[in-house]
Short mmCIF file of C-alpha atoms in Angstrom, two decimals:
data_model
loop_
_atom_site.label_atom_id
_atom_site.label_comp_id
_atom_site.label_asym_id
_atom_site.label_seq_id
_atom_site.Cartn_x
_atom_site.Cartn_y
_atom_site.Cartn_z
CA MET A 1 12.27 -37.26 -88.09
CA SER A 2 14.10 -34.44 -86.42
CA ALA A 3 14.98 -31.68 -88.74
CA SER A 4 17.17 -28.07 -87.79
CA ILE A 5 15.91 -25.06 -87.59
CA SER A 6 15.58 -22.89 -90.13
CA SER A 7 12.99 -20.69 -89.37
CA ALA A 8 13.96 -17.23 -88.34
CA PHE A 9 12.00 -14.94 -85.87
CA THR A 10 10.68 -11.40 -87.20
CA THR A 11 10.57 -8.39 -84.82
CA PRO A 12 7.99 -5.20 -86.29
CA THR A 13 11.09 -2.90 -86.04
CA ALA A 14 11.26 -2.78 -89.64
CA THR A 15 8.55 -3.12 -92.51
CA ALA A 16 9.11 -7.19 -93.68
CA THR A 17 9.32 -7.60 -97.17
CA ALA A 18 9.52 -11.23 -99.01
CA THR A 19 11.34 -9.80 -102.04
CA ALA A 20 13.00 -6.82 -102.96
CA THR A 21 10.42 -5.84 -105.67
CA THR A 22 7.30 -6.87 -103.95
CA PRO A 23 6.30 -5.59 -100.72
CA VAL A 24 4.39 -7.11 -97.76
CA PRO A 25 1.73 -5.78 -97.53
CA VAL A 26 0.91 -3.53 -94.05
CA PRO A 27 -2.84 -4.22 -92.81
CA THR A 28 -4.36 -1.34 -90.76
CA SER A 29 -6.65 -3.14 -89.17
CA LEU A 30 -6.89 -7.53 -87.51
CA ASP A 31 -10.00 -7.14 -90.35
CA GLU A 32 -7.68 -6.31 -93.15
CA LEU A 33 -4.90 -8.64 -92.09
CA VAL A 34 -8.31 -11.63 -92.93
CA LYS A 35 -8.44 -9.71 -95.87
CA LEU A 36 -5.02 -10.10 -96.99
CA LEU A 37 -4.78 -13.79 -95.92
CA HIS A 38 -7.15 -15.26 -97.77
CA ALA A 39 -5.89 -13.04 -100.98
CA GLU A 40 -2.72 -14.94 -100.22
CA LEU A 41 -3.17 -18.23 -99.40
CA GLY A 42 -5.45 -18.35 -101.96
CA SER A 43 -7.87 -21.60 -102.26
CA ASN A 44 -5.28 -24.46 -100.95
CA GLY A 45 -3.59 -22.39 -98.28
CA LEU A 46 -0.29 -22.53 -97.66
CA ASP A 47 0.29 -25.80 -99.72
CA SER A 48 -1.20 -23.77 -102.47
CA GLU A 49 1.63 -23.61 -105.44
CA GLY A 50 3.27 -20.18 -105.11
CA VAL A 51 2.43 -19.09 -101.82
CA ASP A 52 5.08 -17.78 -99.70
CA VAL A 53 5.39 -18.89 -96.19
CA ASP A 54 8.20 -16.01 -95.83
CA ARG A 55 5.61 -13.72 -96.99
CA VAL A 56 2.50 -15.31 -95.50
CA GLN A 57 4.68 -14.99 -91.75
CA ALA A 58 6.36 -10.89 -92.95
CA LEU A 59 2.17 -10.16 -93.29
CA MET A 60 1.68 -11.33 -89.86
CA THR A 61 4.28 -9.53 -88.63
CA ASN A 62 3.55 -6.37 -90.17
CA TYR A 63 0.16 -6.18 -88.60
CA VAL A 64 0.71 -3.66 -85.17
CA SER A 65 -1.49 -5.56 -82.41
CA ASN A 66 -4.37 -2.77 -81.41
CA GLU A 67 -6.26 -4.03 -78.52
CA GLU A 68 -10.05 -2.39 -80.12
CA ASP A 69 -9.13 -5.18 -82.98
CA TRP A 70 -8.23 -8.43 -80.55
CA LYS A 71 -10.25 -7.33 -77.17
CA LYS A 72 -13.40 -9.62 -78.32
CA TYR A 73 -11.98 -12.52 -78.62
CA ALA A 74 -9.79 -12.06 -75.22
CA HIS A 75 -11.96 -15.07 -73.42
CA PHE A 76 -9.69 -16.41 -70.37
CA ASP A 77 -10.58 -18.87 -68.48
CA LYS A 78 -9.09 -19.72 -65.31
CA GLY A 79 -6.25 -22.45 -65.56
CA ARG A 80 -6.13 -23.08 -69.22
CA TYR A 81 -6.04 -21.24 -72.34
CA THR A 82 -8.60 -20.75 -74.84
CA ARG A 83 -9.22 -21.07 -78.42
CA ASN A 84 -11.09 -18.63 -79.95
CA LEU A 85 -11.66 -18.76 -83.84
CA VAL A 86 -11.84 -15.06 -85.71
CA ASP A 87 -11.17 -16.80 -89.21
CA ASP A 88 -12.48 -20.55 -90.51
CA GLY A 89 -10.77 -19.28 -94.01
CA ASN A 90 -13.37 -21.07 -95.86
CA GLY A 91 -11.92 -24.15 -95.18
CA LYS A 92 -8.66 -23.76 -95.81
CA PHE A 93 -7.15 -21.84 -92.58
CA ASN A 94 -8.08 -21.35 -89.33
CA LEU A 95 -7.48 -17.89 -87.38
CA MET A 96 -7.68 -17.96 -84.46
CA ILE A 97 -6.64 -15.81 -80.66
CA LEU A 98 -5.37 -18.11 -77.80
CA ALA A 99 -5.71 -16.02 -74.42
CA TRP A 100 -3.57 -17.68 -71.97
CA PRO A 101 -3.49 -16.67 -68.54
CA GLU A 102 -0.47 -16.73 -66.21
CA ASN A 103 2.06 -18.94 -65.61
CA VAL A 104 -0.58 -21.52 -68.21
CA GLY A 105 1.15 -23.44 -70.96
CA SER A 106 -0.02 -26.34 -73.65
CA ALA A 107 1.18 -29.77 -73.86
CA ILE A 108 3.87 -30.95 -76.35
CA HIS A 109 2.62 -31.10 -79.10
CA ASP A 110 2.36 -31.66 -82.90
CA HIS A 111 0.69 -30.39 -85.67
CA SER A 112 -1.35 -33.12 -87.98
CA GLY A 113 1.33 -32.26 -91.44
CA SER A 114 -0.65 -28.07 -90.81
CA HIS A 115 1.64 -25.18 -90.58
CA CYS A 116 1.18 -23.04 -88.00
CA LEU A 117 2.30 -19.47 -87.42
CA MET A 118 2.24 -17.64 -84.35
CA LYS A 119 2.19 -13.49 -82.87
CA VAL A 120 2.11 -12.36 -80.10
CA LEU A 121 -0.45 -10.06 -79.77
CA ASP A 122 -0.20 -9.09 -76.16
CA GLY A 123 2.10 -10.35 -73.49
CA LYS A 124 4.68 -12.53 -73.91
CA LEU A 125 4.96 -16.40 -74.53
CA GLN A 126 7.65 -18.82 -74.54
CA GLU A 127 8.42 -21.84 -77.15
CA THR A 128 9.93 -24.71 -76.21
CA LEU A 129 11.20 -27.01 -79.04
CA TYR A 130 11.52 -30.41 -78.63
CA GLU A 131 13.22 -33.29 -80.88
CA TRP A 132 11.08 -35.83 -82.47
CA PRO A 133 11.43 -39.01 -80.40
CA ASP A 134 13.22 -41.65 -82.54
CA ARG A 135 10.28 -43.42 -83.25
CA VAL A 136 6.34 -43.16 -82.24
CA GLN A 137 3.91 -46.34 -83.32
CA LEU A 138 -0.27 -45.80 -82.89
CA GLU A 139 -1.30 -48.55 -80.08
CA SER A 140 -4.79 -47.25 -79.48
CA SER A 141 -6.71 -44.18 -80.74
CA SER A 142 -10.01 -44.95 -79.25
CA ASP A 143 -11.84 -43.03 -76.51
CA HIS A 144 -11.33 -39.52 -78.03
CA HIS A 145 -12.96 -37.02 -75.80
CA PHE A 146 -13.97 -32.73 -76.41
CA ASP A 147 -11.10 -30.82 -74.97
CA SER A 148 -13.71 -27.73 -75.16
CA GLY A 149 -11.26 -25.44 -76.88
CA LEU A 150 -8.77 -24.97 -73.51
CA GLY A 151 -5.81 -27.06 -74.70
CA SER A 152 -4.66 -30.13 -72.89
CA ASP A 153 -5.38 -33.89 -72.95
CA ASN A 154 -2.81 -34.77 -69.56
CA SER A 155 -0.14 -35.51 -71.99
CA ASP A 156 1.87 -35.53 -68.71
CA SER A 157 -0.17 -37.70 -66.90
CA ASP A 158 0.84 -41.56 -66.20
CA ASP A 159 -2.55 -42.85 -67.85
CA SER A 160 -1.52 -45.78 -70.74
CA SER A 161 -4.88 -45.04 -72.03
CA CYS A 162 -5.43 -44.37 -76.09
CA VAL A 163 -1.18 -43.87 -76.32
CA THR A 164 1.44 -44.10 -78.20
CA LYS A 165 5.16 -44.96 -77.51
CA SER A 166 8.50 -44.68 -78.60
CA SER A 167 10.75 -47.28 -79.45
CA LYS A 168 12.17 -46.44 -76.12
CA SER A 169 10.80 -44.85 -72.84
CA ALA A 170 13.00 -41.31 -72.14
CA PRO A 171 12.93 -38.08 -71.92
CA MET A 172 11.84 -35.83 -74.46
CA MET A 173 15.02 -33.57 -75.75
CA VAL A 174 14.98 -29.66 -76.17
CA LYS A 175 16.33 -28.30 -78.77
CA LYS A 176 15.76 -24.60 -78.02
CA GLU A 177 13.63 -22.11 -75.64
CA THR A 178 12.58 -18.75 -77.30
CA ILE A 179 11.00 -15.80 -75.50
CA LEU A 180 8.50 -14.17 -77.49
CA GLY A 181 7.04 -10.89 -76.85
CA ARG A 182 4.17 -8.14 -78.45
CA ASP A 183 4.46 -8.14 -82.20
CA GLU A 184 7.03 -11.04 -82.96
CA CYS A 185 5.92 -13.32 -85.00
CA ALA A 186 7.10 -17.40 -85.65
CA TYR A 187 7.00 -20.40 -87.76
CA MET A 188 6.28 -24.14 -86.54
CA SER A 189 5.18 -26.99 -88.61
CA ASP A 190 6.17 -30.74 -88.03
CA GLN A 191 9.51 -30.60 -90.12
CA LEU A 192 10.91 -28.74 -86.95
CA GLY A 193 10.19 -30.73 -84.18
CA LEU A 194 7.56 -30.44 -81.54
CA HIS A 195 7.01 -27.69 -79.46
CA ARG A 196 5.47 -26.55 -76.17
CA VAL A 197 4.06 -22.70 -76.10
CA SER A 198 3.46 -20.90 -72.74
CA ASN A 199 2.94 -18.32 -70.69
CA PRO A 200 6.22 -17.35 -68.74
CA LEU A 201 4.83 -14.09 -66.42
CA LYS A 202 3.92 -15.32 -62.81
CA SER A 203 1.64 -12.39 -62.02
CA VAL A 204 -1.85 -12.70 -60.88
CA GLY A 205 -3.86 -11.70 -64.03
CA ALA A 206 -0.74 -11.59 -66.51
CA GLY A 207 -2.19 -13.02 -69.38
CA SER A 208 -1.06 -13.36 -72.89
CA LEU A 209 -2.75 -13.53 -75.96
CA SER A 210 -1.32 -14.61 -79.57
CA LEU A 211 -2.80 -14.97 -82.67
CA HIS A 212 -2.52 -18.61 -84.45
CA LEU A 213 -2.47 -19.54 -88.30
CA TYR A 214 -3.01 -23.03 -88.86
CA THR A 215 -3.28 -24.42 -92.75
CA PRO A 216 -4.91 -26.53 -93.55
CA PRO A 217 -6.96 -26.44 -90.10
CA TYR A 218 -6.70 -29.39 -87.92
CA GLU A 219 -8.73 -31.14 -85.21
CA THR A 220 -6.89 -33.80 -83.62
CA CYS A 221 -2.98 -33.75 -82.72
CA LYS A 222 -0.25 -36.15 -80.90
CA THR A 223 0.55 -34.61 -77.07
CA PHE A 224 3.67 -35.77 -75.73
CA ASN A 225 5.07 -36.43 -72.49
CA GLU A 226 8.08 -34.97 -71.45
CA LYS A 227 9.41 -37.24 -69.20
CA SER A 228 8.94 -40.61 -70.93
CA SER A 229 8.14 -39.36 -74.69
CA MET A 230 4.96 -40.93 -74.87
CA ALA A 231 2.21 -39.81 -76.89
CA ARG A 232 -1.41 -39.70 -76.70
CA ALA A 233 -3.97 -39.02 -79.31
CA SER A 234 -5.66 -34.90 -78.43
CA GLY A 235 -9.16 -34.46 -77.84
CA LYS A 236 -11.16 -33.05 -80.34
CA CYS A 237 -9.81 -29.55 -80.67
CA VAL A 238 -13.08 -27.34 -80.03
CA PHE A 239 -13.92 -23.56 -79.48
CA PHE A 240 -14.02 -21.82 -77.06
CA SER A 241 -15.97 -18.68 -78.44
CA GLU A 242 -16.53 -17.85 -82.31
CA ARG A 243 -16.14 -14.43 -84.09
CA GLY A 244 -16.09 -13.19 -80.60
CA GLU A 245 -19.39 -14.65 -78.84
CA LYS A 246 -18.49 -17.09 -76.28
CA LEU A 247 -20.30 -20.89 -77.26
CA GLN A 248 -22.88 -21.73 -74.73
CA SER A 249 -22.15 -25.17 -75.63
CA CYS A 250 -18.46 -25.17 -74.74
CA PRO A 251 -18.94 -28.34 -72.02
CA SER A 252 -17.53 -27.00 -68.64
CA ALA A 253 -17.03 -31.44 -67.76
CA ALA A 254 -15.06 -32.02 -70.76
CA TYR A 255 -12.16 -29.93 -69.82
CA SER A 256 -12.13 -29.75 -65.83
CA ALA A 257 -9.51 -32.05 -65.40
CA CYS A 258 -7.22 -30.69 -68.07
CA SER A 259 -3.67 -29.79 -66.15
CA LEU A 260 -2.21 -26.89 -67.92
CA THR A 261 0.18 -25.62 -65.40
CA GLU A 262 3.29 -26.36 -65.41
CA ASN A 263 2.74 -27.56 -61.57
CA ASP A 264 0.41 -29.57 -63.10
CA LYS A 265 2.28 -30.97 -65.81
CA ASN A 266 4.97 -31.32 -63.64
CA PRO A 267 4.16 -32.79 -60.32
#
């Protein structure tokens, strides 16, 4: 199920264009970017006929990060990353800002058939791309839990509850590692493999922020153990904040056991 990487990372050194005759707009603010994404994606997101993934990636690249635009979404939580909803795309896409404390990363995960575009707004992020295991079979999908908008479900632990197994237990195979800086944008889908995203910065307080577009939206995915390739169904992905307001219902007990730092994931 693995595929070679066909997308290239674009840099903000020049205004990107989808074709020689159809220039991609340059959003002057995050609010304008949201409006332009609605116009580009139409009624069915990136699966709509005629929608160009490269053009949408270029549109996100053309937006130049501005702290005044995103500071109200920059909700950090020590030791865990948070998902902060910017716009729900009328149910066709989710645009969110993820806040990554220093030395924190996601589990290895798929995207449940969704297209993903990721743009760094501040700091740096490391994307590690993995091959799909040879075969993944679902053993149990019960006992799901909320991950409270903070990302991981301890997929690298040895707990065998609610897991899937590949045909042979073996370590995950890394395809590529890339460091993304401010205003760089990357595309990801299940056709390209699996990935993990992390903040490589180590200094205390060196948080990073990224803007993510998911179309269509998804609530659950599969996360993978790097050592064994075993997978499990994730908890429901919910938000830490919506449109700049922290959700009071975000349950702290549900995410208190999440393991998101490199030391937690690789004991």
